[in-house]
Structure formats: C-alpha cells, structure tokens
Short mmCIF file of C-alpha atoms and ligand atoms in Angstrom, two decimals:
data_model
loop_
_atom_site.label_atom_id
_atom_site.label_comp_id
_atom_site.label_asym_id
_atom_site.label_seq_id
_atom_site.Cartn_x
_atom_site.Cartn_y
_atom_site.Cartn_z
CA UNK A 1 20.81 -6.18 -31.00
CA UNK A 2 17.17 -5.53 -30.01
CA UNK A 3 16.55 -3.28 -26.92
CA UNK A 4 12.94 -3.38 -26.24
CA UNK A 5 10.69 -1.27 -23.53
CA UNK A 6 7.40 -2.90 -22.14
CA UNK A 7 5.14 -0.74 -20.00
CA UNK A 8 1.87 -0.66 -18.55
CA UNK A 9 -0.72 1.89 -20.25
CA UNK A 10 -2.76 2.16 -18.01
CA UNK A 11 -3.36 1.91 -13.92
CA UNK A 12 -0.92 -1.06 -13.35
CA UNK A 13 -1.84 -4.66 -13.47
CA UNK A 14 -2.26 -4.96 -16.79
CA UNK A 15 -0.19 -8.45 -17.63
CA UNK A 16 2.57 -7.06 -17.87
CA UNK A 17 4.88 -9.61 -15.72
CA UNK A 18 3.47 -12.16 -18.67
CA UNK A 19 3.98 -9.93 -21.32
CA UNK A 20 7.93 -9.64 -19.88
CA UNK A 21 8.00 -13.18 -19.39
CA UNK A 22 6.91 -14.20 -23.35
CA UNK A 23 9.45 -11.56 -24.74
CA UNK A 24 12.11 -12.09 -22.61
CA UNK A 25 12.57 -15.63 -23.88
CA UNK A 26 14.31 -14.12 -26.56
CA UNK A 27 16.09 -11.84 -25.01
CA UNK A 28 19.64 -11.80 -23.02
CA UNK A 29 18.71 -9.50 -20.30
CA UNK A 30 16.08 -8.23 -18.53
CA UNK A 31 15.51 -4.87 -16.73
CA UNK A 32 13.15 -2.98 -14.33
CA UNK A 33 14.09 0.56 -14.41
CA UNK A 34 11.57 2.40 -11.62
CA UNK A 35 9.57 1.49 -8.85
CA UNK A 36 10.12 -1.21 -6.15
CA UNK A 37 7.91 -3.41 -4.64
CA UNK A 38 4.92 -1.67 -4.57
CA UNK A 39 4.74 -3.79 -8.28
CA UNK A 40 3.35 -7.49 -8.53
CA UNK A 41 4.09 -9.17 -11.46
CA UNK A 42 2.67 -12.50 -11.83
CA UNK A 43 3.86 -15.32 -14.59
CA UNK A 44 2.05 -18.69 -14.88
CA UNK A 45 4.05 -21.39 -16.47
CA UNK A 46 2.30 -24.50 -16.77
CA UNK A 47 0.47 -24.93 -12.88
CA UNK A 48 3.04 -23.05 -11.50
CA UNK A 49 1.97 -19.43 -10.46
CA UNK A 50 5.13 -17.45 -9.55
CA UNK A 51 4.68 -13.52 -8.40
CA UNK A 52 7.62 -11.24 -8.48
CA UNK A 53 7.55 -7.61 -6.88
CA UNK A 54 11.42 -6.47 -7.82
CA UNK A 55 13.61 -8.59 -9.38
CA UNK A 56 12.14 -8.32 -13.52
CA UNK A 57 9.98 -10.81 -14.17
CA UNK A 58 12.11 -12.31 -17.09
CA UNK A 59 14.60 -13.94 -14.36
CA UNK A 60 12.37 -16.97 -14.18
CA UNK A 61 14.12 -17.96 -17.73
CA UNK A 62 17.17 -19.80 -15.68
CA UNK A 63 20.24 -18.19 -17.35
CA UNK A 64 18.71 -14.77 -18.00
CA UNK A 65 21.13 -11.87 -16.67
CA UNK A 66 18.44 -9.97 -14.71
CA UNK A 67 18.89 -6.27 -13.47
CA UNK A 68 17.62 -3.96 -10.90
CA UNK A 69 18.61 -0.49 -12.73
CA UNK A 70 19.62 2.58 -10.86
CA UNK A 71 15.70 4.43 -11.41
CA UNK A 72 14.49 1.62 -8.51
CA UNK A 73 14.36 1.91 -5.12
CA UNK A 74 14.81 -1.57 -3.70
CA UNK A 75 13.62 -2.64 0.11
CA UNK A 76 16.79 -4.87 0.48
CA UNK A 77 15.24 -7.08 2.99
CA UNK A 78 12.36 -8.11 0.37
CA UNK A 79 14.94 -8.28 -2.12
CA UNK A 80 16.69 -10.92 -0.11
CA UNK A 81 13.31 -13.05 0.38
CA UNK A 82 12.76 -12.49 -3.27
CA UNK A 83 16.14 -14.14 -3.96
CA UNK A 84 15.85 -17.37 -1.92
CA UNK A 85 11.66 -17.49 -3.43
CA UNK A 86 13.85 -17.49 -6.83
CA UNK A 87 16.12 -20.07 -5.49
CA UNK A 88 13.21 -22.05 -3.93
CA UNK A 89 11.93 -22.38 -7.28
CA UNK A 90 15.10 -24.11 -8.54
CA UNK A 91 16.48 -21.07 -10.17
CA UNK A 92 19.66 -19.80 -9.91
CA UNK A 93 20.02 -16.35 -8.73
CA UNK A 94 23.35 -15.35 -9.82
CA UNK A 95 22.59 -13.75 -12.62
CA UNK A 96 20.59 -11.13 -10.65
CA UNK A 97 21.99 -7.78 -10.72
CA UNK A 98 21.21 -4.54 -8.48
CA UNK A 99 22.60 -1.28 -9.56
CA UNK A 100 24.76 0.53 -7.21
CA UNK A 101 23.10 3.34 -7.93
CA UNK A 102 20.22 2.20 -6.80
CA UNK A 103 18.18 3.81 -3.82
CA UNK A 104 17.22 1.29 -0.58
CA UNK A 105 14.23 1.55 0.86
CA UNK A 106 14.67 2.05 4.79
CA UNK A 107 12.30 0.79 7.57
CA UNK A 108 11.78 4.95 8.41
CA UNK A 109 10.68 5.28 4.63
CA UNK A 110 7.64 2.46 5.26
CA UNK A 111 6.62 3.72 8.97
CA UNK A 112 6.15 7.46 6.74
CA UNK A 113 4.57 6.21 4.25
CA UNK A 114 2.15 5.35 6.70
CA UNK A 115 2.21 7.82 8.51
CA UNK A 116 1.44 10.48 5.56
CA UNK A 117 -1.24 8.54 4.15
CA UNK A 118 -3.00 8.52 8.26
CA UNK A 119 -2.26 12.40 7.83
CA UNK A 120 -4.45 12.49 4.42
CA UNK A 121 -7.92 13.84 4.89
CA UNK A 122 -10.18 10.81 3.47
CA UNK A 123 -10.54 12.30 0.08
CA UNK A 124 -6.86 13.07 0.01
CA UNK A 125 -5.93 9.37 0.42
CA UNK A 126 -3.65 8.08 -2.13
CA UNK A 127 -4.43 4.38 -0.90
CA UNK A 128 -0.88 3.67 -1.47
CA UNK A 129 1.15 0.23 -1.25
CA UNK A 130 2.80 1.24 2.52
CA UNK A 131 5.62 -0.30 0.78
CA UNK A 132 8.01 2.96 1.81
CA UNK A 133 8.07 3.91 -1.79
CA UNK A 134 7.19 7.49 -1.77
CA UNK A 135 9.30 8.65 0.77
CA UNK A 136 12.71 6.97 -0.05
CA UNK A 137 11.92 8.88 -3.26
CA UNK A 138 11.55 11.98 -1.23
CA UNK A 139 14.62 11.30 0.14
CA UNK A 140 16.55 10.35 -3.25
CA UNK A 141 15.42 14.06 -4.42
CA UNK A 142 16.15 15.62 -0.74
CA UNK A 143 20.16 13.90 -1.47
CA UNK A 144 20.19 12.32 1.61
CA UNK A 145 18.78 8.78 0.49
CA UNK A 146 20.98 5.63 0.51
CA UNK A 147 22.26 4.26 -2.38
CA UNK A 148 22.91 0.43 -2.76
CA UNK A 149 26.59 1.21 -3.64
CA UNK A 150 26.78 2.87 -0.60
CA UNK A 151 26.50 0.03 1.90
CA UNK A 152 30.11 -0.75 1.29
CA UNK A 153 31.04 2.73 3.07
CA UNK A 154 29.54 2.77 6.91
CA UNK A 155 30.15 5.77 7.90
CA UNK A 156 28.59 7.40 4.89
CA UNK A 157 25.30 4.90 5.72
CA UNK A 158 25.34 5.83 9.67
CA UNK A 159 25.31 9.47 8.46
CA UNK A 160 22.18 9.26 6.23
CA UNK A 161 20.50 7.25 8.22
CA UNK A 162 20.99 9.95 11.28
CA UNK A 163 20.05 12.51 8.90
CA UNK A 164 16.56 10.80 8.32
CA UNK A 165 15.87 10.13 11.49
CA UNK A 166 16.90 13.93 12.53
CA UNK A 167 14.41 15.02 9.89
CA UNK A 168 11.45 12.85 10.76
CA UNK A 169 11.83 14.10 14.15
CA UNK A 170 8.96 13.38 16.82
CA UNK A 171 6.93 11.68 13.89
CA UNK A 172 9.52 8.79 14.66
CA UNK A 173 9.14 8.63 18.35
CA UNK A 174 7.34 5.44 19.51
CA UNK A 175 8.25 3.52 16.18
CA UNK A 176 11.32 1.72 17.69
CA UNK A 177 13.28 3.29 14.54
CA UNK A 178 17.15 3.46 16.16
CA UNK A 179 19.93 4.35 14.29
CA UNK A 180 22.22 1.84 15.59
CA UNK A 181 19.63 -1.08 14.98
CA UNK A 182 19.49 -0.36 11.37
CA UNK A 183 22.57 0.42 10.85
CA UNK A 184 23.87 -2.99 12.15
CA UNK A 185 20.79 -4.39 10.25
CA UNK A 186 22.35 -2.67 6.83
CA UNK A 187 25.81 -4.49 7.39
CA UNK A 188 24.36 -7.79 7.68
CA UNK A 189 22.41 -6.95 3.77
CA UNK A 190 25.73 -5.87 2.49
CA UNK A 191 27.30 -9.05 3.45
CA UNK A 192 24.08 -10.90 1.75
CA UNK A 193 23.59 -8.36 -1.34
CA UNK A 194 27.59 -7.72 -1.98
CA UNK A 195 27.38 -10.49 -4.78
CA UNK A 196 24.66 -8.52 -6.31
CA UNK A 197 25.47 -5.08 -6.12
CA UNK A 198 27.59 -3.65 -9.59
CA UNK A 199 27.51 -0.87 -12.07
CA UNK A 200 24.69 -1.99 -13.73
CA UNK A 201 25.33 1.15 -16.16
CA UNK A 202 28.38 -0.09 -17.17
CA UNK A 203 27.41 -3.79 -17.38
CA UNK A 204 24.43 -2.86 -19.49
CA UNK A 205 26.40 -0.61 -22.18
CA UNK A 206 28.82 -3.48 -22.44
CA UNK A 207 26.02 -5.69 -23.61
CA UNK A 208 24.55 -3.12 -25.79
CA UNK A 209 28.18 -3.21 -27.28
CA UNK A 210 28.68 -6.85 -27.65
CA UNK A 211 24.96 -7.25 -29.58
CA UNK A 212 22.61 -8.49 -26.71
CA UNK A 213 19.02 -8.35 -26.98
CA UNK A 214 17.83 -6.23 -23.69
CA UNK A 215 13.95 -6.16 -22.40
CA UNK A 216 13.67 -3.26 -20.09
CA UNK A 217 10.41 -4.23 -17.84
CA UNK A 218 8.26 -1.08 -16.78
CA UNK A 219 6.20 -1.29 -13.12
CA UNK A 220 2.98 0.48 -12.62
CA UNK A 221 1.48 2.11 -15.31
CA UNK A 222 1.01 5.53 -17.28
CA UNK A 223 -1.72 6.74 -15.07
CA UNK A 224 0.14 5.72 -12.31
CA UNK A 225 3.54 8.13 -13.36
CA UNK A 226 3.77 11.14 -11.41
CA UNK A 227 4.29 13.15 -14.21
CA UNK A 228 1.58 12.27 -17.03
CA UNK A 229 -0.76 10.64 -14.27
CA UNK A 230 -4.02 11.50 -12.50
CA UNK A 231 -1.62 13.93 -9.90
CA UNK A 232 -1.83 13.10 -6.80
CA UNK A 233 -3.49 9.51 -7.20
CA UNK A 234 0.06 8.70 -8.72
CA UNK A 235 3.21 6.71 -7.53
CA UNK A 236 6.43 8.54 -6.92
CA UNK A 237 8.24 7.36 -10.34
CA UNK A 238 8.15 8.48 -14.02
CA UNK A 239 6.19 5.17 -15.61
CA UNK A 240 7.00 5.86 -19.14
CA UNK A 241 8.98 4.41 -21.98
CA UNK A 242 11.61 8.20 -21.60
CA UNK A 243 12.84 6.94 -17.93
CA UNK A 244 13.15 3.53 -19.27
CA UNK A 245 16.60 5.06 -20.58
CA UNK A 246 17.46 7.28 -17.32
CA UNK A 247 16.60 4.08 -15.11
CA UNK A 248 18.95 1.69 -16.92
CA UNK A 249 21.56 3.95 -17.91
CA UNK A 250 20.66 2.79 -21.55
CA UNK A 251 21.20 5.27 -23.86
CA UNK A 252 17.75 6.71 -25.27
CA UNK A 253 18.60 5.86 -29.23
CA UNK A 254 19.35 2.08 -27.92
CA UNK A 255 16.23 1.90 -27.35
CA UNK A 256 14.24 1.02 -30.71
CA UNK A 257 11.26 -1.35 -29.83
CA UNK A 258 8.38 -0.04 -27.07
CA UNK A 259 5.22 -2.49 -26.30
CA UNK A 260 2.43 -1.45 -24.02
CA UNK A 261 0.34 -3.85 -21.98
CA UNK A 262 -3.45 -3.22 -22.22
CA UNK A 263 -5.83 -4.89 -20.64
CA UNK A 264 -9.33 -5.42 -22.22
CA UNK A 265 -10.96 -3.65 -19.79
CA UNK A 266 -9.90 -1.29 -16.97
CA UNK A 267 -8.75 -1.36 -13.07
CA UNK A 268 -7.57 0.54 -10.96
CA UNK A 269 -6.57 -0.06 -7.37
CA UNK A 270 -6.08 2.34 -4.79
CA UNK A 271 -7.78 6.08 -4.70
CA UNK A 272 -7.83 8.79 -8.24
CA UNK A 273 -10.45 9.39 -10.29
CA UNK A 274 -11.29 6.94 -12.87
CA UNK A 275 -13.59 7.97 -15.75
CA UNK A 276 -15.19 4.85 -16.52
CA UNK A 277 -15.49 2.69 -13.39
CA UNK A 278 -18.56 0.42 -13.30
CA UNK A 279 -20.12 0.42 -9.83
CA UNK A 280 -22.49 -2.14 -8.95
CA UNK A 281 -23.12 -5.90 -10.24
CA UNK A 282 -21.56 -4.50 -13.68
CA UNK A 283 -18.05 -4.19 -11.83
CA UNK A 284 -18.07 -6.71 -9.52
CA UNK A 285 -18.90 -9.13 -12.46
CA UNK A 286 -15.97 -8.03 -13.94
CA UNK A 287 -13.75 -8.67 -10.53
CA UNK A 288 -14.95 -12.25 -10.23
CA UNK A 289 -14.31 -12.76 -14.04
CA UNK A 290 -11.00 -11.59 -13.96
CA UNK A 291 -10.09 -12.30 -10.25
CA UNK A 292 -9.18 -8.54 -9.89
CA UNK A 293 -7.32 -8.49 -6.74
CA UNK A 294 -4.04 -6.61 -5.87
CA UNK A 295 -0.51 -8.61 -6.60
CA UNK A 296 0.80 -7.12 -3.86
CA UNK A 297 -1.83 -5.87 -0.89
CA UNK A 298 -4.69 -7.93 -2.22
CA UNK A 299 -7.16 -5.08 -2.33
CA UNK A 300 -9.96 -5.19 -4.50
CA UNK A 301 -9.39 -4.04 -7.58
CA UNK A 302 -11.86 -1.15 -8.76
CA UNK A 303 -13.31 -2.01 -12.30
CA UNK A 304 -14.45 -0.57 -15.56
CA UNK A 305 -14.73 -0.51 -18.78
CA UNK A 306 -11.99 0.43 -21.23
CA UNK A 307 -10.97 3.70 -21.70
CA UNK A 308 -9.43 4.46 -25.21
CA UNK A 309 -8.77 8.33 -24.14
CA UNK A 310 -6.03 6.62 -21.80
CA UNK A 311 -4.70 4.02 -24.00
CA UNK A 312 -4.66 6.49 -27.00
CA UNK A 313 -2.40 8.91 -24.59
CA UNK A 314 -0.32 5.87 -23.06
CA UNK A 315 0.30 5.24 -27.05
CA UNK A 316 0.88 9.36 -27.94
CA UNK A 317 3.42 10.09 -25.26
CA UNK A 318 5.60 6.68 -24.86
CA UNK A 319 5.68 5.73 -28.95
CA UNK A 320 4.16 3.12 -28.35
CA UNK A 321 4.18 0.31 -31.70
CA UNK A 322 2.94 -2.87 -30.26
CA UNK A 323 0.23 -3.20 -28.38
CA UNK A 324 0.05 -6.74 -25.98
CA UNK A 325 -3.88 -6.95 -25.19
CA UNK A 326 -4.69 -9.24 -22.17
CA UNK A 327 -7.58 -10.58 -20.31
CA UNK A 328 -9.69 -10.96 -23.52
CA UNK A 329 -10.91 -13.64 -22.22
CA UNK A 330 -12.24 -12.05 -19.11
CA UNK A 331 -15.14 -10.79 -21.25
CA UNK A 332 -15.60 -14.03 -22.83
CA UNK A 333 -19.93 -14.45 -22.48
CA UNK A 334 -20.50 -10.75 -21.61
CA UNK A 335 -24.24 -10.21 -23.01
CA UNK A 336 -22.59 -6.64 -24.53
CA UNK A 337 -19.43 -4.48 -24.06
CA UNK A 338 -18.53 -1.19 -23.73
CA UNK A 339 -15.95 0.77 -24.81
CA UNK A 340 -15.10 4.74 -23.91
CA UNK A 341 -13.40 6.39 -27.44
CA UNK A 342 -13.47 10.00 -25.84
CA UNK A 343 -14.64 11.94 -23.54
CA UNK A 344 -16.74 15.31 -23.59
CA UNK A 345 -16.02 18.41 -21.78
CA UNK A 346 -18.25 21.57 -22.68
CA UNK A 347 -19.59 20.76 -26.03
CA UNK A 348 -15.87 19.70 -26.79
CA UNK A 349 -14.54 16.51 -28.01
CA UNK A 350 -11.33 15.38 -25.92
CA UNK A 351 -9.43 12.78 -26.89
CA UNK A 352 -6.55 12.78 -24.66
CA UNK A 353 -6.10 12.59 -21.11
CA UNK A 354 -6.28 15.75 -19.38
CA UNK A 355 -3.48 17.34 -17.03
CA UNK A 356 -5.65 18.09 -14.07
CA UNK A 357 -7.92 16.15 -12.63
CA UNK A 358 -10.65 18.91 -12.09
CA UNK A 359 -10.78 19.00 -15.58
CA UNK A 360 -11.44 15.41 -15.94
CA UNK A 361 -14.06 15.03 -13.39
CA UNK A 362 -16.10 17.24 -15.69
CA UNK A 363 -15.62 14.59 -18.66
CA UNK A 364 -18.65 12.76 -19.47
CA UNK A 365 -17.34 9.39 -21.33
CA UNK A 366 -18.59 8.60 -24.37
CA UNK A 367 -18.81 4.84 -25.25
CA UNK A 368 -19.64 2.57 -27.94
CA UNK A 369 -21.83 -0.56 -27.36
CA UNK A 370 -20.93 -4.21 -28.93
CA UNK A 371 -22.53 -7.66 -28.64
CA UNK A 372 -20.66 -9.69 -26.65
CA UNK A 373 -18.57 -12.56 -28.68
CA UNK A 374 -19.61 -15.43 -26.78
CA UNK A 375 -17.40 -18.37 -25.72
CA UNK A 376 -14.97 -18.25 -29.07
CA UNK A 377 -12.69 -21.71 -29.25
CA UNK A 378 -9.32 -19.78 -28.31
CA UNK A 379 -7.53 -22.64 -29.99
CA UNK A 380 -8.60 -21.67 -33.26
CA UNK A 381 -6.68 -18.20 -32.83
CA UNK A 382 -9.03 -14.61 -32.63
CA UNK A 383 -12.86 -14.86 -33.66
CA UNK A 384 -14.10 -12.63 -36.01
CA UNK A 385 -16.32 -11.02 -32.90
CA UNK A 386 -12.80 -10.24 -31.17
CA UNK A 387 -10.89 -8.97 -34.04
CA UNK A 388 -13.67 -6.50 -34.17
CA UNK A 389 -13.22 -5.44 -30.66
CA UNK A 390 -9.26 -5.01 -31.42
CA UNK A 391 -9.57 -3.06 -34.68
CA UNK A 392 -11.83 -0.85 -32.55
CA UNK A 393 -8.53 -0.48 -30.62
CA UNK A 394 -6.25 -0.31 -33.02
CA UNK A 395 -8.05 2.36 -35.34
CA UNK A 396 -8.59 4.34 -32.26
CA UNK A 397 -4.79 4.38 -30.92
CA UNK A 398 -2.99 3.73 -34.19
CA UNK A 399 -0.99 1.16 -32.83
CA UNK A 400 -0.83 -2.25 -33.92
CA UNK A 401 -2.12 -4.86 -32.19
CA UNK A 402 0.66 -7.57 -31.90
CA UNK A 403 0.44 -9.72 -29.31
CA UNK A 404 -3.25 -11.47 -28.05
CA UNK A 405 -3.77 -12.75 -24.79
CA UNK A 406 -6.35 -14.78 -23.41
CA UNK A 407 -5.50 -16.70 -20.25
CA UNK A 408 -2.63 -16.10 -17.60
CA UNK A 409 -0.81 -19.17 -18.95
CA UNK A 410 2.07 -18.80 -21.66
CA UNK A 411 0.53 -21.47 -24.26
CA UNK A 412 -2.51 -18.56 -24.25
CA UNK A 413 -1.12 -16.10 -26.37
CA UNK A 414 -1.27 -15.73 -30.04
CA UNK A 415 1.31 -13.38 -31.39
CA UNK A 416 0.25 -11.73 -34.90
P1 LIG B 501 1.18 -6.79 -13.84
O1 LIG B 501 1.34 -6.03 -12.58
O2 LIG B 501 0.93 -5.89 -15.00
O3 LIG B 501 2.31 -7.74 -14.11
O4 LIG B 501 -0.15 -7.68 -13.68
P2 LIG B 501 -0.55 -8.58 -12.38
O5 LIG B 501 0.29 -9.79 -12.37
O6 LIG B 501 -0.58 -7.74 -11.15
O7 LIG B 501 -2.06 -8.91 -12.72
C1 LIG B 501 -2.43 -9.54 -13.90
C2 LIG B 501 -3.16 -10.85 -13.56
O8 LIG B 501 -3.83 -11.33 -14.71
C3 LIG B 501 -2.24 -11.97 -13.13
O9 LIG B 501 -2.91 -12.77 -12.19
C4 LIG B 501 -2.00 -12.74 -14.43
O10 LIG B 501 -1.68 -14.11 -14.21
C5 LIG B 501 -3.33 -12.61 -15.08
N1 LIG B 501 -3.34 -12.60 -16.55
C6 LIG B 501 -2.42 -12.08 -17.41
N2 LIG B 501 -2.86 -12.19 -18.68
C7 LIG B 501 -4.07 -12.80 -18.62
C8 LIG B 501 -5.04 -13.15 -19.60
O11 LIG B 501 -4.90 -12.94 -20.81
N3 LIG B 501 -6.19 -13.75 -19.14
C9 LIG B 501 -6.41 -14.00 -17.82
N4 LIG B 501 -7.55 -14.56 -17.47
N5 LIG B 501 -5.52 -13.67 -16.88
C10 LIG B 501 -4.37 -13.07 -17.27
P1 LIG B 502 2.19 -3.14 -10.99
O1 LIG B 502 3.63 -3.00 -11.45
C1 LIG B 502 -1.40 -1.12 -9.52
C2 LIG B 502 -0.79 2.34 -6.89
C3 LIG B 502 -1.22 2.20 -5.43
C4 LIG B 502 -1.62 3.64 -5.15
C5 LIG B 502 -0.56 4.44 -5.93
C6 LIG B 502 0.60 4.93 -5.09
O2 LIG B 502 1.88 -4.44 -10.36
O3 LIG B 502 1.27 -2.77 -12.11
P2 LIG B 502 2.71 3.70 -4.02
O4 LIG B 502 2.79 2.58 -3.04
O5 LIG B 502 3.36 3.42 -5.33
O6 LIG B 502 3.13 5.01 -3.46
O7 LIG B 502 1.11 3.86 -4.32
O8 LIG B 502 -0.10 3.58 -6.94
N1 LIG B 502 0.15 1.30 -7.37
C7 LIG B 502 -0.19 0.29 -8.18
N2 LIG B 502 -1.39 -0.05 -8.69
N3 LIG B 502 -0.29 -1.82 -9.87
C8 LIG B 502 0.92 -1.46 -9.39
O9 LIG B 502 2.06 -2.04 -9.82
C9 LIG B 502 1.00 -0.39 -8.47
N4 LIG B 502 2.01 0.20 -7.80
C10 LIG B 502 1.49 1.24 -7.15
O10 LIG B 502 -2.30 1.33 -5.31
O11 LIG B 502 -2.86 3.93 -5.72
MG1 LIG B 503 0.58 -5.99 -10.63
#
C-alpha cells in the first residue's frame, strides 16, 4: 500500500492535473481533498485535451475509484456537467465518489462572492474565481453550510438555505435568490447525485485496509493556502500536504509519499504580491511560450521568473521528497534565465517566505543568471544545460528532482 500526496508549490497551475494523471496510473484511487472548482486541471493524452475542475484528475484512467473527500466544497450543478463531460468522453462515471461530508456550493455563495469582491477597494481585490468558493467556506465555519449528505433530509436543507438567505439579507434582494426555487432545484441534484454521495471516510480506510495504492490530488497551490499564503491574495482552503489527511479522512501516518508540482518558472493569476513577476516583453514572452492562460476563467496569467524562496518553503512545510518539474520546455531558446535563490530584507538574507506581506514587499530578489540551453532533443532524455538548471533546484530545496516534464502530453515526461 502506497498513499501518495501531490500538491502544487506554488500559485496554482503548475501541471499538476498531469502530474495526477502519470501517478495515478498506478494507483487504485484517486482523491481531491480541498477546493472546488475554482481548480482547472488539464491532462493531454495523445490529441485529446481533457480539463477537469472537481472530480480528481486521475478518473480519466477508466476503472479508477475517484473521490471527492469531505475538505471540498462541490457546486453540484458543475459536478453534474462534469459527470456527463466524463461520460461524453467514453468513461464510465461510476466509480466517482462524493463524500457526504462534503460542503455544496449554493447559487447565494457565487452571487457573494461577487458581491464581496465589487465591495473590495481596487487594491483590496482578491481577483477571485466567482466560483462561490469563499463564502460556502464561510458558511461551513459559520455551521450553517450544506453538506452533500444532507440532501437526503429536506427539511434540514430548507432550513439552511433560509438561514443564508436571512443572513445575506438586502445584499440578496434583486438577485432572484428564492428559497423555494433552490430548494426544489436541490431535490432534483439529490435524485441525480444519490448514486454518488457515500462515506467516503469509511470507503477510503477500507482501502487503506485491504492494501490499495491511494493518490490524494491537491488544488491550488501553497501560496494560494490561506494559512501559509500571501494573506489575503489566498483561497479559502488549507493547500498543503497536513489537510491532505483532514480532507480525505486518511489518517496522517497513511500518508508516506508527498510530490510537489513546480513549474520552471512562475505564474500567478489573480491579485497578491508576487516577488519576481516580469513586466513587459520579458513576461509576455513567457505567456505566449507557455500559453499562460487561466484553466478555469481564462485570465491572463501574470508571469515571472522562478522563485526558489517559495519552492524551498512549499518543500520545508509540506515534506516535500519528489519534486515533478514542468514546463521545461517553455524556456526552451531563452537567450538567458533567471532564477531568484533568496531574497533580501535589511542587509538580511531570507530564505523563506515571509508571513506578512508588508514584509515581503520590502524583499529585493536576488537572482542568478544562466545561458539559456537552446533547443535540447527531448528524446534523448535531460541535456547537460537542463540538469544544471535542476541541480540549481535541487541543491537549493533539498528535494530530489524525480519526475521531468517537458510538454503537456504524457509520452513527455522522463521519470528519474
Ligand atoms: P494545474 O492546475 O496545476 O493542473 O495546471 P493547469 O492545467 O491549470 O495548467 C498547466 C498547463 O500546462 C496545462 O495546459 C497543461 O496541459 C500544460 N502542461 C503541463 N505540463 C507541461 C509541460 O511540461 N510543458 C508544456 N508545454 N505544457 C505543460
Ligand atoms: P488550480 O488547482 C490558480 C486563485 C484565484 C484568486 C484566489 C482566490 O488550477 O491550480 P478563489 O476563487 O479560490 O476564492 O480565488 O485564488 N486561484 C487559483 N489560481 N490556480 C488555481 O487552481 C486557483 N484557484 C484559485 O485566481 O487569486
Ligand atoms: Mg489550473
């Protein structure tokens, strides 16, 4: 029995629905553990390009038990689409699993989300998703959220939902939002989702028992968790590889394998400060390269160098022992690269990501600069000029490097 965590290190869209999708071919289940579909997780298997924002992105193995853990909060209507997409595919999408536990994400939760962002002053702006995910959190803390479980029990649903509504108040008025709308909206998902719906906590433990290898597939990334992340430019979740065991229900010494997804340079998409963003030709270069546009919103994706103060930090806090690199190729025929291996902040050397982000907008980045490595023949596995660029990694995150990637495809990985 392996149980193994993947998770983004640093601001999301890393590679990690690829990552998921090599590793999970030798695995039994799959997992996602937080967030909902703010994610986009895109796999490429031959010329097909599939993008998943909820169900893990290992269900596109046909016959892979694939849950939605109890740390998510699921829009169920998205979830259904996401379903018959799965189905349209030719997949079966039986084996998908949502945890009872599990928090839905209500129409009221995405008109707020609006609705606080349009409330932000314009440097406040979190540039979120609008996918509804902050406030069914809210709402999950504030115990008056609805749980997936609970569909089966009306009366309990009809009396959260009038509690939300009660609490929005005014802010609702206008919106159309009407209790007995959703309500009768909810019955017809629980007649959909029923088939779906189980204690994933229990169904998981059992296959810890019985020796199943289990991939538990983070969402965002560790900048992005509203803990360890740049506060407030965060999403409402706990990214790291510790919630990967509160959002399944695995235990935490199940868990005894933890990869993190880096990409070979950096992006970021929405608002937060981010230390080594290239403005300019420099960034936009790297946007075309890598077509850096959102999953899920298709926003441009802000771009920069890579930052080894966050990757370093990602590696510190989650035990991190593999590292998956990605995009490599992206920089394929830059004329030089640039990498950030710490920051300064008043004569002192800081190596790992600060707690506030005052304190980090008075870090000045310090880089090295390499040569760029050309167009290297990927099918005669890492040049010399790349293993370089991945020691540098390595030696500065003492992590290994164990998986390469260098095109969205599955045949473009090396594993070492
Ligand atoms: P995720 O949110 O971490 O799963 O990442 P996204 O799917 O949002 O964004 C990553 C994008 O990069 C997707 O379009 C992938 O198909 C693509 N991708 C992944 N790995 C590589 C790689 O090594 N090279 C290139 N060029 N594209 C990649
Ligand atoms: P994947 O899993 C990149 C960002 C949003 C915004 C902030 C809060 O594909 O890596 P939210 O809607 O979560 O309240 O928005 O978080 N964000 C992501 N950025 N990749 C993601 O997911 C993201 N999910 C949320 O852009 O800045
Ligand atoms: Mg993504």
């Amino acid at each position: 029995m392996t149980c193994a965590v993947v998770l983004g290190t640093q601001w999301g869209d890393e590679g990690k629905g690829k990552i998921t999708d090599i590793l999970a071919g030798r695995s039994d289940a799959v997992v996602r553990y937080q967030g909902g579909n703010n994610a986009g997780h895109t796999i490429v298997v031959g010329d097909r390009t599939m993008k998943l924002h909820i169900i893990p992105s290992g269900a596109i193995h046909p016959g892979k038990i694939a849950v939605i853990g109890d740390g998510c909060v699921v829009d169920p209507w998205v979830l259904i689409k996401e379903l018959e997409y799965l189905e349209g595919l030719g997949i079966p999408a039986d084996n998908v699993f949502l945890s009872d536990r599990a928090h839905l994400i209500m129409p009221y939760h995405r008109l707020l989300d609006g609705i606080q962002e349009s409330e932000r002053s314009g440097s406040g702006k979190v540039g979120t998703t609008g996918r509804g995910i902050g406030p069914c959190y809210m709402d999950r803390a504030g115990r008056f959220g609805i749980r997936a479980g609970d569909l089966a029990y009306e009366d309990v649903v009809r009396e959260r939902i009038d509690e939300a509504l009660r609490k929005l108040g005014p802010r609702a008025d206008g919106s159309g939002m009407e209790a007995d709308a959703i309500a009768s909206d909810l019955r017809s998902v629980q007649e959909r989702l029923a088939p779906h719906i189980r204690n994933t906590v229990d169904m998981l433990n059992g296959l810890v028992k019985e020796g199943k290898d289990i991939l538990l597939e983070g969402a965002q990334g560790q900048m992005l968790d509203i803990d360890r992340g740049t506060y407030p430019f965060v999403t409402s979740s706990s990214c790291t590889a510790g919630n990967a065991s509160a959002g399944s229900g695995i235990g935490p010494r199940n868990i005894d394998r933890i990869y993190g997804v880096v990409k070979a340079y950096t992006t970021r998409v929405g608002e937060g400060p981010f230390p080594t963003e290239l403005s300019g030709e420099e960034g936009e270069a790297i946007r075309k390269a890598g077509g850096e546009f959102g999953t899920t919103t298709g926003r441009p994706r802000r771009c920069g160098w890579l930052d080894l103060v966050v990757v370093r930090s990602s590696v510190a806090w989650n035990t991190i022992d593999t590292l998956a690199v990605t995009k490599l190729d992206v920089l394929d025929g830059s004329d030089r690269i640039e990498v950030c291996t710490h920051y300064m902040l008043d004569g002192r050397r800081v190596e790992y990501f600060p707690s506030h982000i005052r304190d980090l907008a008075r870090c000045e980045p310090v880089y090295v600069e390499m040569e760029g490595w050309g167009h290297p023949d990927w099918s005669e596995g890492v040049a010399d000029r790349v293993m370089d660029y991945i020691r540098l990694i390595e030696e500065n995150t003492h992590a290994r490097v164990g998986i390469v990637s260098f095109g969205p495809g599955r045949e473009q990985t090396i594993l070492r």
